Amino acid sequence: PWQSAPTREVLDKITLPLEEELSTVRGLDGVNSYSSIGRSSVFLRFKQGTDMAVAYREVRDRVQRARALFPEDVDRVFIRKDDASGIPVAVIGLAIDPSLTDSYNLVKREVVEALSRIDGVANVGTDGLEEKEIIIELDRKLAESNGLNIYQLSQSMAGDNFTMASGKVREGDNKFLLRSVASFKSLEELQNLPLTPTVRLKDVAMIRYEEAEKRYMVRVNSRPAVAVVVMKTGDANTMEVSHRIAKELAKFQANPRLNGIQMEELFNQGKAVGEAIQGLVQGGQLGSLLSAIILFVFLRRVRLTLIITLSVPLSLLVALVVMYFANETLNILTLLALVISVGMLVDNAICVAENINEFHVSGLPRREACLRGASEIALAITLATLTSVIVFVPAALVEGEGQFFLIRLALPISVSLLASLLISLVLVPLGVYLTLSPRSSWFKSGRVQALHDRADVWMARAYDATLGRVNRVYVQLLDHALRHRFDMTLILLTVFGLTAFVAVKKLKVIPNQEEDQSGFAISAEASNEYSFEDMKEYFGEIEKVLEKRKSEYGLKGYFMLCRSRFGRVEGWFDREQPDHPPAKEIGKKLLDSLPTRPGIKLFIGRESQTRESKSREVYVMNLEGDEPETLDALADRLEPVILAVRGVIGIRRGNEKSPKELAFVVDRDRAHASDVNPQFIAGVIGYALRGNSLPKYNDHGKEIPVRIRFQESDRESVSDLKGFSVPTTDGRMVPLSGLTEAKMLNSPQGIFRRNKRITRTLTVELASDEAKEARERLMGLQKQVDLPEGVIFGSSFFDTEQKKEMANMMFAVGLSVLFIYLLMGFLFESFLLPLSIIMTIPLAGLGVVWLHLIMRKDLDFLGVVGIILLVGVVVNNGIVLIDYVHRLREAGMERMHALLEAARRRFRPILMTALTTVVGMIPMAVSRPTEIGISYASFGLTLIGGMTAATLLTLLVVPVFYTFFDDLSKFVGAKLVAVVRGSGKLPAPIEDRTPPMTARSAGN
C-alpha cells in the first residue's frame, strides 16, 4: 500500500521496480500486476514442479532489493502464497454502537486478539474499522504569519517524539542499558510544544483525537458493519479451526464488554465445506440404496443382495484405514472419490456371484460351484480392476490442475477397488456358499417357506417377462449384427460422424459452471456531480428495494459498499429454499427494479482485472496497448456498442470510474532559479493534503497514530493549493504557483499488466438462452472495430491456459488408454483382440457429449476428470465379455456360437454392474452447486452418459469388432506361417480329427 498515491505514480515507482526484480526469480511461468490508487499488487505464477519454499525465499529477496527504489513513505510490503488457505476461514460482521468511545481498541483487544490466539489461525484482519488518531490540523494563515512551513515543521516534529536504544553504561559495579527518551507524556505536553520562542503548537493548530475521515459506507443486511476476516495456516484443518472459531464467538456473545457490538457470521468456510461433504455423503447413501434395489431386482434374493451390498462398506473401511495411515484427510476430493467408488465396488462381487450361481444351476454342488465360479472369473475381474486403477498412473506425468485432482482421487479409489477385488474373491464366495445352503436351515416355519417359494416364483416370472425378454431380444439383435457386421459398422461410423461434426462443436469445455453461482453482484457508477452524501441517499433507496424483495427471491443476506462515485451490492441466497431461479436471472430482475437517476449507470456482475471470468455465459475482451488512458477511452467508446448487441445483459464493473487527476507540473528552470528542491514541492503538497505520519504517541502502552496536515478549509480548492509556500534552501518562502503549472489529467483507476504489457479487460454478461449467438455477434463486432495505433485485441489468458490444460489432460487420457491396452495384451496374450475392447472408450464419448447437450450443460473441469475415470471403467464390461468368449472358444466352441452364448450369459452381470454405477451417480448429477461454488453436475453426467452409452453399445459393437480383429489375427497368422513354411523351418501340421464341440456341450 501507498496511501492516496495516484495510479500512474504507483505503477512507475512501485510496480515497475517490483516487476523488474521479480522477473529474475527461477521457475516463473508468468508475471501479472495491478496498480490502483494507493496500492500495487504483483501476481507470480510458477511452473509445475517448482519448489515453492525456494521460490518464496527468492521472492522475498527480490522484494527487499526493490524496496530500495520505493518512495520513503512506502513502509509495508505483504507477500502471500495464493493457495487453498488464501480463502478466509471465516468472515464476521460487527455492528458497532456509535456511542462506544473506543471501539477500535475494544475490538482489537476483545475480538481480534482472542481470535488470533486460536490454534490454526494465521492472521486476523479488519475491514472498515478505523483507528482513532491524533490529528494536528494547521491553520495555514497563522502558520505562515509566524514563519512556519508544514514541510519543515513535519520534519522537525518527527525528531521530537522518539525513543532510541543508546548502548550500555557503567555506574560503579553496575552495568545498565541506556535508552534515550524524547516522547510526549500527555496531550497537553504535545499542545505546548514550542515551535518558536513565542509560538506553541496549540497557537497555530487544532489537535483532535478522533477516527480518520470516512468517505465510504459499508452495510450488511441493512446495518452498518465492520468485517473481521480470519485466515488459517496452510497446514490447519478447516473444520477444526471453524469449530474453534464458533466456540470463541459463543464466548463473545457472553462477554459483557461487547454488549454494544452485534455480531453475525457472514461466511464460515467450515460450514461451506461441511455442506459440500454432507451433500456428497447423502448422494453416496442414496446411490447405495438405489444400487441395492437394482441388485435385488436382478438377483431376486435378499441374502445374496445383502452379501454383495456389504462388500461396499467393507471396501470403504479398508480404504479409510489406508488413508489414515497415509496421513490423508477426509475432504471434498477424497469424499468425492469414495462416493465414485460406491457404484463401482459391487461390480466384482456381482460378477463372482453370478458366475457361481450359473455353475450351481447347471448341477454342480455348491462347494464346487463356488470354487470353480470364483476361479474362472478371477482373471477377468482382476484385469478389470487393474484397468480402473492404472488410469491414475499418468497423473504424475501431466501438469496443471488435472494432476492435483487425479492424485487426490487416486488413493481412495484405487485402494477401495483393490479391497473390493479381494473381498469379491474371498468373502463373496463364502457368503454365496452360505446362501446356497438348504432352506430348512434358514426357514423353520412351513408357512414362511411357502410364502418365500411363492414370492420367488412370482419374481422369476416378472423377471422373465421383462428383463428376461430384453435378454432374448438382445441375443437376437446381436445375432443379426454379427451376420451384417459391415452394415453395423457403417451405422456406427455415421453416429460418430454426427457426434464429431455436429455435437462436439456445440459442447463447450470450461473450468467451472459460473452460471451455477450462488450469488449476484450489481455495481453503480456515478458522474462527477454526485457527492458521497448523494450516493449514500441513492443506496438507501436500493436497500429498501432489497428488503422488499428479500423473501421473494430467497435472499439470505446482502452486502453494500458505496463511495463518492461508485457503489456495489452483492447478495447471496438461502440454500434451504428450493427451486429459486438462477442467480443471474435474479440479478437481472433486481437490476430492472432498482431506481434510476440521471448520471448513474448500473452494471450486473463483478469484474476482476486479475482473474479472468470463465463461463459460456460470459464473453471477455482483452484490449492490449502501451497507454492506459488510450485503453480506457477505447473501452468507454465500446461500451454502448457492446450493450446494443442482442443477447448482452450488461458489462461487469469491479472498481470506481477513473477519477480526474490534478497535476502540478514543476517548472525546473524556475525552481532552480528560486533555489528550491523539487522534493520540497512534492513534500509540501503531500503533507498539506493527505498529511504526514509522525512517530506514534504512547498512552500507557497504547500506541496512537499521529498525523499532521492543513485544516480542511485551507485545502479545499485549487486556489488554496496554489497559495502554499515552499521553502528555499536559504530559508526564504516561495509561493507554489510561481514554481508549478496546474493541469487536469485523466488518471486510470487501475492499470493491469499481463507479462509486462498493459491490458484492459471488458467482461460481458450474456443471456442464458442465446449465449452462443451473442458470443458470435461479439466476435464479429471485434473484427469491425477500428483500433487506435498500438492497440490490439489480445488473446484470452483463460483460453490459452484452458488449451494448455486440456492438452495435458488429453495426453493423460492417451497414456491411460496405452497402459490399459498393454495390460490387456499381456494378460490376453494377444495385441489384436484387446483392440475390440478399447473400442468401448470412444463409444463412451458418444454418451458424454450427447447427454451434456440434452441437459444443456457445459463440460467443466470435473467432467474432464470424469472422462479419465471412464477410460478405466468402461472397458470392464468388454473384458468380462471377451474373457468368457475366449474361454468358450478354448473349450472348442465355434466363434459365432461362443459370442452368442457369452452375450446371453454375461448380459445380466454387465447390465447390473452398469446400472449400479449409473444409478449411484444420479444424485450427484442432479445436485445443486455448493455454497462455495462447486458443481458436481458435469462430473455425474459424464459418468452416467459414458457408462450408459458404453454398456449399450458394448453388448453389440464389441462382439462385432471382435470378429474383425479375430479375422485379422488369423490372416496375419496365416501369412506368417506361410512365410515360415516357405523357408522350410516349420513342419506340415497333423490333421485334427477331433469333432468340434457343440454349443450345448460347451455350455455344459
Short mmCIF file of N, CA and C in Angstrom, two decimals, residues 12 37 87 90 115 167 233 245 275 278 316 319 329 386 466 514 535 573 618 725 800 828 832 934 937 945:
data_model
loop_
_atom_site.label_atom_id
_atom_site.label_comp_id
_atom_site.label_asym_id
_atom_site.label_seq_id
_atom_site.Cartn_x
_atom_site.Cartn_y
_atom_site.Cartn_z
N ASP A 12 4.74 3.55 -11.77
CA ASP A 12 6.13 3.93 -12.07
C ASP A 12 7.08 3.67 -10.91
N ILE A 37 -5.20 3.11 -7.20
CA ILE A 37 -4.96 4.24 -6.32
C ILE A 37 -4.58 3.73 -4.94
N ILE A 87 -8.22 -18.54 1.07
CA ILE A 87 -9.63 -18.22 1.27
C ILE A 87 -9.86 -18.02 2.76
N ALA A 90 -13.17 -17.67 7.94
CA ALA A 90 -14.39 -17.08 8.50
C ALA A 90 -14.39 -15.57 8.27
N LEU A 115 -9.28 -14.11 18.71
CA LEU A 115 -9.29 -14.98 17.53
C LEU A 115 -7.87 -15.35 17.10
N GLY A 167 22.91 1.97 23.80
CA GLY A 167 24.06 1.18 24.23
C GLY A 167 24.03 0.88 25.72
N THR A 233 -3.77 -21.13 8.93
CA THR A 233 -2.46 -21.56 8.45
C THR A 233 -2.66 -22.65 7.40
N ILE A 245 -13.45 -21.39 16.11
CA ILE A 245 -13.95 -20.01 15.94
C ILE A 245 -15.39 -19.91 16.42
N GLU A 275 -21.17 -28.50 4.29
CA GLU A 275 -22.33 -28.65 3.42
C GLU A 275 -21.99 -29.48 2.19
N GLN A 278 -21.55 -33.04 3.32
CA GLN A 278 -22.85 -33.64 3.63
C GLN A 278 -23.59 -34.00 2.35
N LEU A 316 -14.86 -49.73 1.57
CA LEU A 316 -14.63 -48.35 2.01
C LEU A 316 -13.89 -48.32 3.34
N ALA A 319 -10.31 -48.75 2.65
CA ALA A 319 -9.77 -47.52 2.08
C ALA A 319 -9.54 -46.46 3.16
N THR A 329 -6.58 -36.80 4.59
CA THR A 329 -7.72 -36.27 5.33
C THR A 329 -9.01 -36.51 4.55
N LEU A 386 -7.66 -53.69 -12.39
CA LEU A 386 -6.37 -53.05 -12.68
C LEU A 386 -6.52 -51.95 -13.73
N THR A 466 -39.87 -59.41 -18.27
CA THR A 466 -39.29 -58.07 -18.52
C THR A 466 -37.84 -58.18 -18.97
N GLU A 514 -19.90 -21.20 -14.10
CA GLU A 514 -20.12 -19.91 -13.44
C GLU A 514 -21.60 -19.56 -13.37
N MET A 535 -24.61 9.58 -2.97
CA MET A 535 -24.53 8.13 -3.16
C MET A 535 -25.11 7.39 -1.95
N PHE A 573 -27.91 -16.34 -1.47
CA PHE A 573 -29.22 -16.94 -1.33
C PHE A 573 -29.30 -17.89 -0.15
N VAL A 618 -20.39 -15.75 -20.38
CA VAL A 618 -19.56 -14.55 -20.23
C VAL A 618 -18.63 -14.47 -21.43
N SER A 725 3.17 27.87 0.49
CA SER A 725 4.54 28.39 0.44
C SER A 725 5.53 27.24 0.50
N THR A 800 -5.96 -19.51 -23.43
CA THR A 800 -4.61 -20.07 -23.57
C THR A 800 -4.36 -21.13 -22.51
N PHE A 828 -4.14 -61.22 -22.06
CA PHE A 828 -4.84 -61.99 -23.08
C PHE A 828 -3.87 -62.69 -24.03
N LEU A 832 -4.00 -57.95 -30.66
CA LEU A 832 -5.04 -57.59 -31.61
C LEU A 832 -6.43 -57.66 -30.98
N ILE A 934 -18.98 -25.23 -5.88
CA ILE A 934 -18.57 -26.48 -6.50
C ILE A 934 -19.79 -27.18 -7.07
N ALA A 937 -22.45 -31.57 -11.21
CA ALA A 937 -23.40 -31.97 -12.25
C ALA A 937 -22.67 -32.55 -13.46
N GLY A 945 -23.62 -40.68 -18.69
CA GLY A 945 -23.68 -40.76 -20.15
C GLY A 945 -22.67 -41.74 -20.71
#
